[in-house]
Tab-separated table of C-alpha atoms in Angstrom:
chain	number	residue	atom	x	y	z
N	22	MET	CA	101.267	40.435	103.933
N	23	LEU	CA	98.291	38.105	104.155
N	24	SER	CA	96.278	40.754	105.967
N	25	GLN	CA	97.006	43.267	103.198
N	26	ILE	CA	95.816	40.814	100.556
N	27	LEU	CA	92.638	40.232	102.551
N	28	VAL	CA	92.049	43.998	102.728
N	29	LEU	CA	92.461	44.240	98.962
N	30	CYS	CA	90.071	41.377	98.287
N	31	LEU	CA	87.557	42.741	100.765
N	32	SER	CA	87.632	46.137	99.071
N	33	PHE	CA	86.674	44.515	95.754
N	34	LEU	CA	83.800	42.701	97.439
N	35	ILE	CA	82.536	45.867	99.108
N	36	ILE	CA	82.602	47.808	95.848
N	37	GLY	CA	80.800	45.011	94.053
N	38	TRP	CA	78.151	44.916	96.762
N	39	ALA	CA	77.759	48.705	96.657
N	40	ARG	CA	77.218	48.622	92.924
N	41	ARG	CA	74.557	45.947	93.194
N	42	THR	CA	72.684	47.717	95.975
N	43	ARG	CA	72.984	51.256	94.666
N	44	LYS	CA	69.640	52.948	94.028
N	45	LEU	CA	68.816	52.672	90.370
N	46	GLY	CA	68.359	55.876	88.416
N	47	VAL	CA	68.260	57.139	84.855
N	48	HIS	CA	71.759	58.154	83.794
N	49	PRO	CA	72.845	59.592	80.438
N	50	PRO	CA	73.985	56.827	78.070
N	51	GLY	CA	77.648	55.916	77.928
N	52	PRO	CA	79.993	53.779	75.828
N	53	ARG	CA	80.015	50.039	76.451
N	54	GLY	CA	82.588	49.036	79.038
N	55	LEU	CA	83.838	46.030	80.949
N	56	PRO	CA	82.262	44.562	84.084
N	57	PHE	CA	83.406	46.423	87.184
N	58	LEU	CA	86.083	48.371	85.222
N	59	GLY	CA	83.548	50.260	83.125
N	60	ASN	CA	85.343	52.542	80.657
N	61	THR	CA	88.520	52.851	82.729
N	62	LEU	CA	90.793	51.121	80.211
N	63	GLN	CA	89.355	53.180	77.346
N	64	ILE	CA	90.536	56.475	78.837
N	65	PRO	CA	94.041	57.440	77.620
N	66	ARG	CA	96.792	58.406	80.064
N	67	ASP	CA	97.224	61.819	78.397
N	68	ARG	CA	94.960	64.282	76.578
N	69	GLN	CA	91.795	62.791	78.032
N	70	TRP	CA	89.764	65.763	76.797
N	71	LEU	CA	90.088	64.493	73.215
N	72	LYS	CA	88.346	61.286	74.237
N	73	TRP	CA	85.629	63.329	76.007
N	74	ALA	CA	85.154	65.338	72.803
N	75	GLU	CA	84.876	62.115	70.786
N	76	TRP	CA	82.342	60.589	73.169
N	77	LYS	CA	80.192	63.671	73.750
N	78	ALA	CA	78.643	63.424	70.266
N	79	GLN	CA	76.970	60.144	71.302
N	80	TYR	CA	77.124	59.906	75.068
N	81	GLY	CA	76.596	61.939	78.180
N	82	SER	CA	78.532	59.929	80.745
N	83	VAL	CA	81.254	57.340	81.296
N	84	SER	CA	81.820	54.771	84.032
N	85	ILE	CA	85.121	54.690	85.930
N	86	LEU	CA	85.269	51.580	88.113
N	87	GLY	CA	81.521	51.730	88.601
N	88	THR	CA	81.355	55.493	89.276
N	89	PRO	CA	79.243	57.379	86.693
N	90	THR	CA	80.968	60.524	85.420
N	91	ILE	CA	78.834	63.071	83.564
N	92	ILE	CA	80.308	65.029	80.650
N	93	LEU	CA	79.035	68.624	80.453
N	94	SER	CA	79.652	70.073	77.005
N	95	SER	CA	77.867	73.425	77.050
N	96	VAL	CA	78.201	76.641	78.988
N	97	GLU	CA	74.431	76.691	79.454
N	98	ALA	CA	74.432	73.289	81.154
N	99	ALA	CA	77.448	74.225	83.289
N	100	ILE	CA	75.749	77.409	84.500
N	101	ASP	CA	72.444	75.621	85.147
N	102	LEU	CA	74.114	72.927	87.232
N	103	LEU	CA	77.325	74.324	88.682
N	104	GLU	CA	75.972	77.793	89.461
N	105	SER	CA	72.188	77.551	89.811
N	106	ARG	CA	72.493	74.261	91.696
N	107	GLY	CA	75.953	74.924	93.059
N	108	SER	CA	75.010	73.856	96.578
N	109	ILE	CA	75.034	70.217	95.469
N	110	TYR	CA	77.479	70.366	92.534
N	111	SER	CA	80.480	72.046	94.177
N	112	ASP	CA	82.335	69.148	95.765
N	113	ARG	CA	85.370	67.421	94.278
N	114	PRO	CA	85.526	63.704	93.543
N	115	THR	CA	87.315	61.730	96.221
N	116	ALA	CA	90.986	62.090	95.304
N	117	THR	CA	92.829	59.572	97.424
N	118	MET	CA	96.080	59.922	95.482
N	119	ALA	CA	96.348	63.687	94.930
N	120	GLY	CA	94.288	64.869	97.880
N	121	GLU	CA	95.121	62.439	100.662
N	122	LEU	CA	98.366	60.600	99.884
N	123	VAL	CA	100.170	63.512	98.213
N	124	GLY	CA	98.504	66.128	100.428
N	125	TRP	CA	96.785	68.603	98.078
N	126	SER	CA	93.605	68.451	100.184
N	127	ARG	CA	95.368	70.957	102.444
N	128	GLY	CA	94.859	73.557	99.734
N	129	LEU	CA	91.737	74.827	98.021
N	130	GLY	CA	91.725	72.671	94.886
N	131	TYR	CA	90.733	69.382	96.523
N	132	ALA	CA	89.004	70.695	99.627
N	133	GLN	CA	85.381	69.560	99.851
N	134	ALA	CA	82.965	72.488	99.640
N	135	SER	CA	79.906	71.163	101.465
N	136	HIS	CA	79.819	71.567	105.259
N	137	ASN	CA	83.515	72.447	105.286
N	138	PRO	CA	84.633	75.493	107.325
N	139	ARG	CA	88.146	75.180	105.896
N	140	PHE	CA	86.849	75.622	102.338
N	141	ARG	CA	84.911	78.743	103.372
N	142	ASP	CA	87.957	80.196	105.151
N	143	LEU	CA	90.166	79.598	102.120
N	144	ARG	CA	87.636	81.299	99.855
N	145	ARG	CA	87.427	84.236	102.259
N	146	LEU	CA	91.213	84.643	102.227
N	147	PHE	CA	91.296	84.637	98.444
N	148	HIS	CA	88.517	87.214	98.191
N	149	GLN	CA	90.102	89.444	100.813
N	150	PHE	CA	93.618	89.498	99.403
N	151	MET	CA	93.168	88.688	95.698
N	152	GLY	CA	89.582	89.598	94.893
N	153	PRO	CA	88.609	92.161	92.241
N	154	ARG	CA	89.158	95.152	94.540
N	155	ALA	CA	92.602	94.005	95.706
N	156	CYS	CA	93.648	93.222	92.125
N	157	GLY	CA	93.014	96.831	91.132
N	158	GLU	CA	95.388	98.237	93.751
N	159	ALA	CA	98.767	99.646	92.782
N	160	THR	CA	100.792	97.169	94.847
N	161	LEU	CA	99.507	94.053	93.083
N	162	LEU	CA	99.541	95.671	89.653
N	163	GLY	CA	103.102	96.849	90.250
N	164	ILE	CA	104.312	93.337	91.058
N	165	GLN	CA	102.600	91.961	87.948
N	166	ASP	CA	104.057	94.721	85.783
N	167	ARG	CA	107.566	94.102	87.153
N	168	GLU	CA	107.464	90.364	86.429
N	169	ASN	CA	106.059	90.990	82.963
N	170	LYS	CA	108.970	93.328	82.196
N	171	ARG	CA	111.334	90.534	83.257
N	172	LEU	CA	109.605	88.242	80.761
N	173	LEU	CA	109.966	90.811	77.982
N	174	ARG	CA	113.658	91.240	78.761
N	175	LYS	CA	114.242	87.494	78.571
N	176	LEU	CA	112.358	87.200	75.270
N	177	LEU	CA	114.385	90.098	73.877
N	178	THR	CA	117.764	88.559	74.753
N	179	ASP	CA	117.022	84.826	74.527
N	180	PRO	CA	113.834	84.195	72.491
N	181	ASP	CA	114.559	80.512	71.745
N	182	ASN	CA	113.917	79.495	75.361
N	183	PHE	CA	110.509	81.172	75.547
N	184	ASP	CA	108.921	78.183	77.291
N	185	ASP	CA	111.382	78.297	80.193
N	186	HIS	CA	110.996	82.058	80.459
N	187	ALA	CA	107.206	81.808	80.636
N	188	ARG	CA	107.370	79.149	83.343
N	189	ASN	CA	110.011	80.922	85.425
N	190	CYS	CA	108.425	84.360	85.249
N	191	THR	CA	104.998	82.925	86.057
N	192	SER	CA	106.461	81.124	89.064
N	193	SER	CA	108.247	84.308	90.131
N	194	LEU	CA	104.996	86.246	89.907
N	195	ILE	CA	103.137	83.794	92.110
N	196	LEU	CA	105.976	83.680	94.627
N	197	GLY	CA	106.167	87.474	94.649
N	198	LEU	CA	102.435	87.996	95.143
N	199	THR	CA	102.056	85.269	97.732
N	200	TYR	CA	105.307	85.515	99.697
N	201	GLY	CA	106.960	88.775	98.628
N	202	TYR	CA	109.884	86.735	97.303
N	203	PRO	CA	111.958	89.179	95.203
N	204	SER	CA	112.867	87.837	91.769
N	205	ASP	CA	115.920	90.093	91.435
N	206	LEU	CA	117.805	88.109	94.096
N	207	GLY	CA	118.444	85.217	91.711
N	208	ASP	CA	116.260	82.741	93.636
N	209	PRO	CA	118.738	81.814	96.405
N	210	LEU	CA	116.265	79.416	98.045
N	211	GLY	CA	115.478	77.577	94.800
N	212	LEU	CA	111.768	78.359	95.217
N	213	ILE	CA	111.008	78.419	91.492
N	214	LYS	CA	112.125	74.804	91.118
N	215	ILE	CA	110.326	73.862	94.338
N	216	ALA	CA	107.105	75.354	92.966
N	217	GLN	CA	107.478	73.713	89.556
N	218	ASP	CA	108.267	70.291	91.064
N	219	ALA	CA	105.197	70.488	93.301
N	220	MET	CA	102.907	71.492	90.425
N	221	GLU	CA	104.267	68.702	88.243
N	222	GLY	CA	103.366	66.307	91.045
N	223	PHE	CA	99.884	67.812	91.245
N	224	SER	CA	99.386	67.261	87.525
N	225	VAL	CA	100.530	63.626	87.614
N	226	ALA	CA	98.653	62.743	90.817
N	227	SER	CA	95.405	64.232	89.464
N	228	GLU	CA	95.222	62.404	86.123
N	229	PRO	CA	91.801	60.710	85.813
N	230	GLY	CA	91.950	56.921	85.745
N	231	ARG	CA	95.708	56.735	86.293
N	232	TRP	CA	95.650	55.612	89.944
N	233	TRP	CA	93.574	52.633	91.058
N	234	VAL	CA	93.707	53.914	94.617
N	235	ASP	CA	91.348	56.751	93.601
N	236	SER	CA	88.651	54.202	92.810
N	237	ILE	CA	89.643	51.636	95.466
N	238	PRO	CA	90.590	53.777	98.501
N	239	ALA	CA	91.371	50.665	100.579
N	240	LEU	CA	94.570	50.299	98.529
N	241	LYS	CA	96.011	53.281	100.420
N	242	TYR	CA	96.709	50.927	103.326
N	243	LEU	CA	99.184	48.893	101.271
N	244	PRO	CA	102.784	49.523	102.394
N	245	PRO	CA	105.216	50.957	99.805
N	246	TRP	CA	107.175	47.685	99.609
N	247	PHE	CA	104.077	45.625	98.715
N	248	PRO	CA	104.036	44.252	95.116
N	249	GLY	CA	102.017	46.607	92.936
N	250	ALA	CA	102.135	49.454	95.474
N	251	SER	CA	104.545	51.618	93.501
N	252	PHE	CA	101.922	54.385	93.719
N	253	GLN	CA	102.814	54.698	97.414
N	254	ARG	CA	106.429	55.445	96.567
N	255	GLU	CA	105.338	57.945	93.932
N	256	ALA	CA	103.015	59.594	96.455
N	257	GLN	CA	105.822	59.869	99.024
N	258	ARG	CA	108.080	61.566	96.482
N	259	MET	CA	105.390	64.027	95.391
N	260	ARG	CA	104.370	64.728	98.980
N	261	ALA	CA	107.968	65.630	99.829
N	262	ASP	CA	107.948	68.166	96.976
N	263	LEU	CA	104.648	69.618	98.202
N	264	ASP	CA	105.887	69.844	101.789
N	265	LYS	CA	108.802	71.964	100.562
N	266	LEU	CA	106.380	74.302	98.787
N	267	PHE	CA	104.351	74.659	101.983
N	268	GLU	CA	107.238	75.110	104.367
N	269	VAL	CA	110.207	76.839	102.691
N	270	PRO	CA	108.541	80.058	101.442
N	271	TYR	CA	106.377	80.281	104.565
N	272	GLN	CA	109.503	80.241	106.732
N	273	PHE	CA	111.078	82.815	104.402
N	274	VAL	CA	108.289	85.304	105.219
N	275	LYS	CA	108.518	84.578	108.936
N	276	ASN	CA	112.274	85.258	108.811
N	277	GLU	CA	111.735	88.456	106.841
N	278	ILE	CA	109.295	89.680	109.487
N	279	SER	CA	111.775	88.855	112.242
N	280	SER	CA	114.508	90.794	110.434
N	281	GLY	CA	112.266	93.853	110.068
N	282	ARG	CA	112.508	94.021	106.257
N	283	PRO	CA	109.558	92.077	104.797
N	284	HIS	CA	108.332	92.662	101.246
N	285	PRO	CA	104.602	93.264	100.602
N	286	SER	CA	102.703	90.002	100.035
N	287	PHE	CA	99.508	88.154	100.815
N	288	LEU	CA	101.187	86.152	103.544
N	289	LEU	CA	102.659	89.260	105.170
N	290	SER	CA	99.222	90.905	105.255
N	291	TYR	CA	97.695	87.828	106.833
N	292	LEU	CA	100.395	87.429	109.486
N	293	GLU	CA	100.261	91.129	110.356
N	294	GLU	CA	96.502	90.821	110.748
N	295	LYS	CA	97.017	87.932	113.180
N	296	ASN	CA	99.830	89.812	114.960
N	297	GLY	CA	101.704	86.635	115.838
N	298	LYS	CA	98.648	84.922	117.297
N	299	GLU	CA	97.907	82.542	114.431
N	300	THR	CA	97.156	78.998	115.517
N	301	ALA	CA	98.807	75.906	114.036
N	302	GLU	CA	95.561	75.221	112.165
N	303	GLU	CA	95.529	78.751	110.749
N	304	GLU	CA	99.149	78.434	109.646
N	305	ASP	CA	98.286	75.236	107.780
N	306	LEU	CA	95.263	76.984	106.254
N	307	VAL	CA	97.236	79.944	104.950
N	308	GLN	CA	99.970	77.678	103.570
N	309	GLY	CA	97.254	75.812	101.678
N	310	PHE	CA	95.994	79.100	100.246
N	311	ALA	CA	99.451	80.189	99.202
N	312	THR	CA	100.084	77.117	97.019
N	313	ALA	CA	96.848	77.293	95.012
N	314	LEU	CA	97.797	79.675	92.108
N	315	TYR	CA	99.136	78.991	88.557
N	316	SER	CA	98.961	79.792	84.805
N	317	ALA	CA	101.093	79.641	81.602
N	318	LEU	CA	101.659	81.559	78.339
N	319	THR	CA	103.113	79.071	75.868
N	320	SER	CA	99.647	78.272	74.460
N	321	PHE	CA	99.443	81.885	73.290
N	322	ILE	CA	102.844	81.696	71.568
N	323	LEU	CA	101.849	78.432	69.882
N	324	ALA	CA	98.563	79.972	68.710
N	325	MET	CA	100.335	83.010	67.225
N	326	ALA	CA	102.813	80.840	65.326
N	327	LEU	CA	99.915	78.870	63.822
N	328	ASN	CA	97.539	81.802	63.213
N	329	PRO	CA	99.442	84.774	61.722
N	330	GLU	CA	96.185	86.408	60.619
N	331	VAL	CA	95.065	86.643	64.250
N	332	GLN	CA	98.405	88.210	65.166
N	333	ASP	CA	98.031	90.750	62.334
N	334	LEU	CA	94.614	91.888	63.575
N	335	ALA	CA	95.791	92.175	67.178
N	336	GLN	CA	98.880	94.183	66.284
N	337	ALA	CA	96.842	96.484	64.061
N	338	GLU	CA	94.549	97.172	67.034
N	339	ILE	CA	97.537	97.889	69.299
N	340	ASP	CA	99.188	100.165	66.726
N	341	ALA	CA	95.976	102.138	66.235
N	342	LEU	CA	95.754	102.792	69.963
N	343	LEU	CA	99.421	103.453	70.788
N	344	THR	CA	100.748	105.255	67.691
N	345	ASP	CA	101.049	109.038	67.629
N	346	SER	CA	98.348	110.360	65.313
N	347	LYS	CA	100.920	112.644	63.665
N	348	SER	CA	103.230	109.770	62.781
N	349	GLN	CA	103.298	108.517	59.203
N	350	ARG	CA	104.194	104.990	60.321
N	351	ALA	CA	102.425	102.703	62.788
N	352	ILE	CA	105.049	102.639	65.549
N	353	PRO	CA	103.775	102.430	69.147
N	354	THR	CA	105.134	105.169	71.402
N	355	ARG	CA	104.692	103.109	74.597
N	356	LEU	CA	103.859	99.631	75.827
N	357	PRO	CA	100.260	98.623	76.612
N	358	THR	CA	99.158	98.990	80.231
N	359	PHE	CA	96.414	97.467	82.382
N	360	ASP	CA	94.294	100.568	81.699
N	361	ASP	CA	94.260	99.750	77.963
N	362	ARG	CA	92.326	96.534	78.439
N	363	THR	CA	88.874	97.902	77.621
N	364	ARG	CA	90.301	99.701	74.576
N	365	LEU	CA	91.811	96.513	73.146
N	366	PRO	CA	88.764	94.241	72.663
N	367	TYR	CA	90.430	91.964	70.096
N	368	VAL	CA	93.492	91.422	72.280
N	369	SER	CA	91.152	90.703	75.200
N	370	ALA	CA	89.316	88.197	72.998
N	371	ILE	CA	92.643	86.450	72.301
N	372	VAL	CA	93.162	86.134	76.054
N	373	LYS	CA	89.753	84.455	76.426
N	374	GLU	CA	90.433	82.121	73.518
N	375	VAL	CA	93.748	81.073	75.051
N	376	TRP	CA	91.936	80.250	78.314
N	377	ARG	CA	89.385	78.177	76.403
N	378	TRP	CA	92.026	75.606	75.495
N	379	ASN	CA	92.554	74.508	79.106
N	380	PRO	CA	90.323	71.820	80.650
N	381	SER	CA	88.975	72.315	84.162
N	382	LEU	CA	88.862	70.067	87.191
N	383	PRO	CA	85.847	67.749	87.618
N	384	HIS	CA	83.044	68.366	90.115
N	385	VAL	CA	81.083	65.763	92.059
N	386	VAL	CA	77.391	65.967	92.901
N	387	THR	CA	76.432	65.613	96.569
N	388	GLN	CA	72.891	64.312	96.018
N	389	ASP	CA	70.754	62.849	93.228
N	390	ASP	CA	69.581	65.347	90.618
N	391	GLU	CA	67.966	65.424	87.183
N	392	TYR	CA	68.691	67.711	84.262
N	393	ARG	CA	67.210	67.671	80.749
N	394	GLY	CA	67.318	63.929	80.275
N	395	TYR	CA	70.219	63.128	77.981
N	396	THR	CA	70.718	66.487	76.255
N	397	ILE	CA	74.314	67.137	75.176
N	398	GLU	CA	74.994	70.558	73.655
N	399	LYS	CA	77.863	72.225	71.860
N	400	ILE	CA	79.596	75.281	73.292
N	401	PHE	CA	81.433	76.574	70.235
N	402	PRO	CA	81.529	75.496	66.589
N	403	GLU	CA	84.923	74.225	65.429
N	404	PRO	CA	86.274	74.034	68.987
N	405	PHE	CA	89.841	73.121	67.994
N	406	LYS	CA	90.289	76.241	65.862
N	407	PHE	CA	91.745	79.390	67.423
N	408	ARG	CA	89.068	82.023	66.802
N	409	PRO	CA	89.083	85.084	69.100
N	410	GLU	CA	86.050	86.508	67.293
N	411	ARG	CA	83.905	84.112	69.343
N	412	TYR	CA	84.076	86.783	72.028
N	413	LEU	CA	83.257	89.790	69.822
N	414	THR	CA	80.077	91.322	68.461
N	415	ALA	CA	79.564	92.135	64.803
N	416	ASP	CA	80.953	95.603	65.605
N	417	ASN	CA	84.136	94.101	67.079
N	418	GLU	CA	83.173	94.971	70.610
N	419	ALA	CA	83.408	92.552	73.537
N	420	ASN	CA	80.341	90.316	73.870
N	421	SER	CA	79.023	88.437	76.878
N	422	THR	CA	80.339	84.987	75.902
N	423	VAL	CA	81.950	83.214	78.863
N	424	ALA	CA	85.375	81.602	78.398
N	425	ALA	CA	84.537	79.063	81.148
N	426	ALA	CA	88.213	78.426	81.890
N	427	PHE	CA	87.886	79.420	85.533
N	428	GLY	CA	84.957	77.168	86.386
N	429	PHE	CA	81.538	78.003	87.767
N	430	GLY	CA	79.680	78.612	90.993
N	431	ARG	CA	81.396	77.937	94.294
N	432	ARG	CA	84.288	76.323	92.452
N	433	ILE	CA	85.089	79.298	90.240
N	434	CYS	CA	88.822	79.961	90.486
N	435	PRO	CA	89.362	82.582	93.210
N	436	GLY	CA	92.663	83.611	91.597
N	437	MET	CA	91.001	84.420	88.273
N	438	HIS	CA	91.468	88.190	88.581
N	439	ILE	CA	95.212	87.797	89.144
N	440	ALA	CA	95.420	85.372	86.211
N	441	GLU	CA	93.371	87.555	83.873
N	442	ASN	CA	95.467	90.648	84.600
N	443	SER	CA	98.779	88.809	84.260
N	444	VAL	CA	97.949	87.048	81.016
N	445	PHE	CA	96.411	90.159	79.451
N	446	ILE	CA	99.438	92.346	80.111
N	447	ALA	CA	101.825	89.645	78.907
N	448	ILE	CA	99.920	88.982	75.688
N	449	ALA	CA	99.364	92.675	74.948
N	450	THR	CA	103.020	93.620	75.437
N	451	ILE	CA	104.368	90.601	73.555
N	452	LEU	CA	102.099	91.454	70.616
N	453	CYS	CA	103.235	95.074	70.775
N	454	MET	CA	106.921	94.164	70.725
N	455	PHE	CA	107.404	90.895	68.888
N	456	ARG	CA	106.440	88.913	65.847
N	457	VAL	CA	105.889	85.200	66.457
N	458	SER	CA	106.298	82.938	63.424
N	459	LYS	CA	107.196	79.387	62.442
N	460	SER	CA	110.823	78.315	62.587
N	461	ILE	CA	112.973	77.561	59.556
N	462	ASP	CA	115.296	74.560	59.743
N	463	GLU	CA	118.848	74.304	58.409
N	464	GLN	CA	117.565	73.160	55.020
N	465	GLY	CA	115.355	76.225	54.736
N	466	LYS	CA	112.124	74.330	55.341
N	467	VAL	CA	109.314	75.616	57.522
N	468	VAL	CA	108.951	73.691	60.800
N	469	GLU	CA	105.265	73.171	61.559
N	470	PRO	CA	104.516	73.339	65.302
N	471	VAL	CA	102.423	70.371	66.431
N	472	VAL	CA	99.478	71.053	68.693
N	473	GLU	CA	100.197	68.398	71.330
N	474	TYR	CA	98.857	68.900	74.846
N	475	ASP	CA	99.422	66.463	77.679
N	476	GLY	CA	99.115	66.174	81.434
N	477	PHE	CA	96.221	66.912	83.762
N	478	ILE	CA	97.338	70.565	83.768
N	479	SER	CA	97.329	70.799	79.992
N	480	HIS	CA	100.529	72.260	78.621
N	481	PRO	CA	101.775	72.193	75.029
N	482	GLN	CA	104.606	69.814	74.349
N	483	THR	CA	107.917	71.375	73.368
N	484	PHE	CA	107.802	73.132	70.000
N	485	LYS	CA	109.999	75.551	68.086
N	486	CYS	CA	109.096	78.964	66.742
N	487	LYS	CA	110.763	82.281	65.948
N	488	ILE	CA	110.264	85.341	68.162
N	489	GLU	CA	111.806	88.592	66.947
N	490	LEU	CA	111.278	92.336	67.258
N	491	ARG	CA	108.628	93.293	64.751
N	492	LEU	CA	109.975	96.843	64.393
N	493	LYS	CA	113.599	97.833	64.975
N	494	GLU	CA	112.449	101.184	66.351
N	495	LEU	CA	110.862	99.383	69.286
N	496	ARG	CA	114.210	98.344	70.779
N	497	SER	CA	114.993	101.771	72.246
N	498	LEU	CA	111.451	102.046	73.586
N	499	ILE	CA	111.673	98.635	75.191
N	500	GLU	CA	115.113	99.134	76.704
N	501	ALA	CA	114.144	102.520	78.153
N	502	ASP	CA	110.979	101.080	79.677
N	503	LEU	CA	112.798	98.065	81.093
N	504	GLU	CA	115.516	100.289	82.579
N	505	HIS	CA	112.859	102.428	84.253
């Protein structure tokens, strides 16, 4: 125990020495903090982006245990730095908790980009199997369409549990695309829960400022039983969940291949390409790829409950496109498809606005750089309002504004094309079929949904709303399409 205490004390001394000897430079101003701790104690456990938004009006950086963290608050600055200078801005901060102790460095999210063959191989796999060309093929689109129909069926029969349906169908989609795991089997291996448990661990382990071991890596040597080392026990639990996500579905595909009845998937394509000659390192690489995808739809449902005028405009656009010109009433004759995307610019703008609500992962610079002194710019006016027209021209056509939800440069999300397709088709079909509105309680009073996001992977806290068919004539159309 004495040796562990000495290691801890020595780590503090080393950090203090490093701070004193670090080359001085001109950094953007930041809020006043405490010696050594900087602004660490001023950062809330949840919804950190609200604190960034509060600080960005005055400051350009914060200090977390002596490490300067720059706040970029404009698309222009993000493009200038993360794309134009991406060679030095593409690494991740050292993530001892999430990356090393829990094990997410095996995947793409926390892999270092510079001088890292593994990062390049992961990117190549994503581009090959889920790039823009692959995402336009019938196989991938068919899987996405099937899982979206499952979501519609669940919303039709059990609308109150929309949050669970969105999570489960999203998980099923990822498992189907990545492993060919058929959702109609009833999830006999419990993979949906395995995936959700692992992603919950990722969110908790990645929260900025929550884990001292991220700023004092020497703490990782403390044994789990040591006083104050509860983070080690948490890491062990989360790592066990992640190991299941790596191993169980991977073995499922291997067994399916052995039985001669595999379903189409990314992993199947990769293993067939290797023809049984994949090395242990390659197996670990592909497992890391297969766990790197996720998205959610409850933000859209929350936005529709709070912004009925946006819903009205979107449904008017859908009705104009899908209603028979000879009909006297605006009743769609079919559900929207992927091919309708360019003909539904307002619906597409809603998709972009939903993405805008989600914060992205931080980047770390790999060498000193300068940019515009202390300039801090705004991306959008009234950023907390849901306004799809940000992405439209005066003629209601799509403009070139970037949603920025998928990142920039070498760190742009390689699964963005899958995510964009999935969320578009879900939003378009939900708008076609349903009306989302505020709930009414037993006393007849309107229940106002509260916009409360928490967690590193921002997700709205539980809220109530009403989801119902907007036209009774749509039921037969929906049931016939779902049966087909």
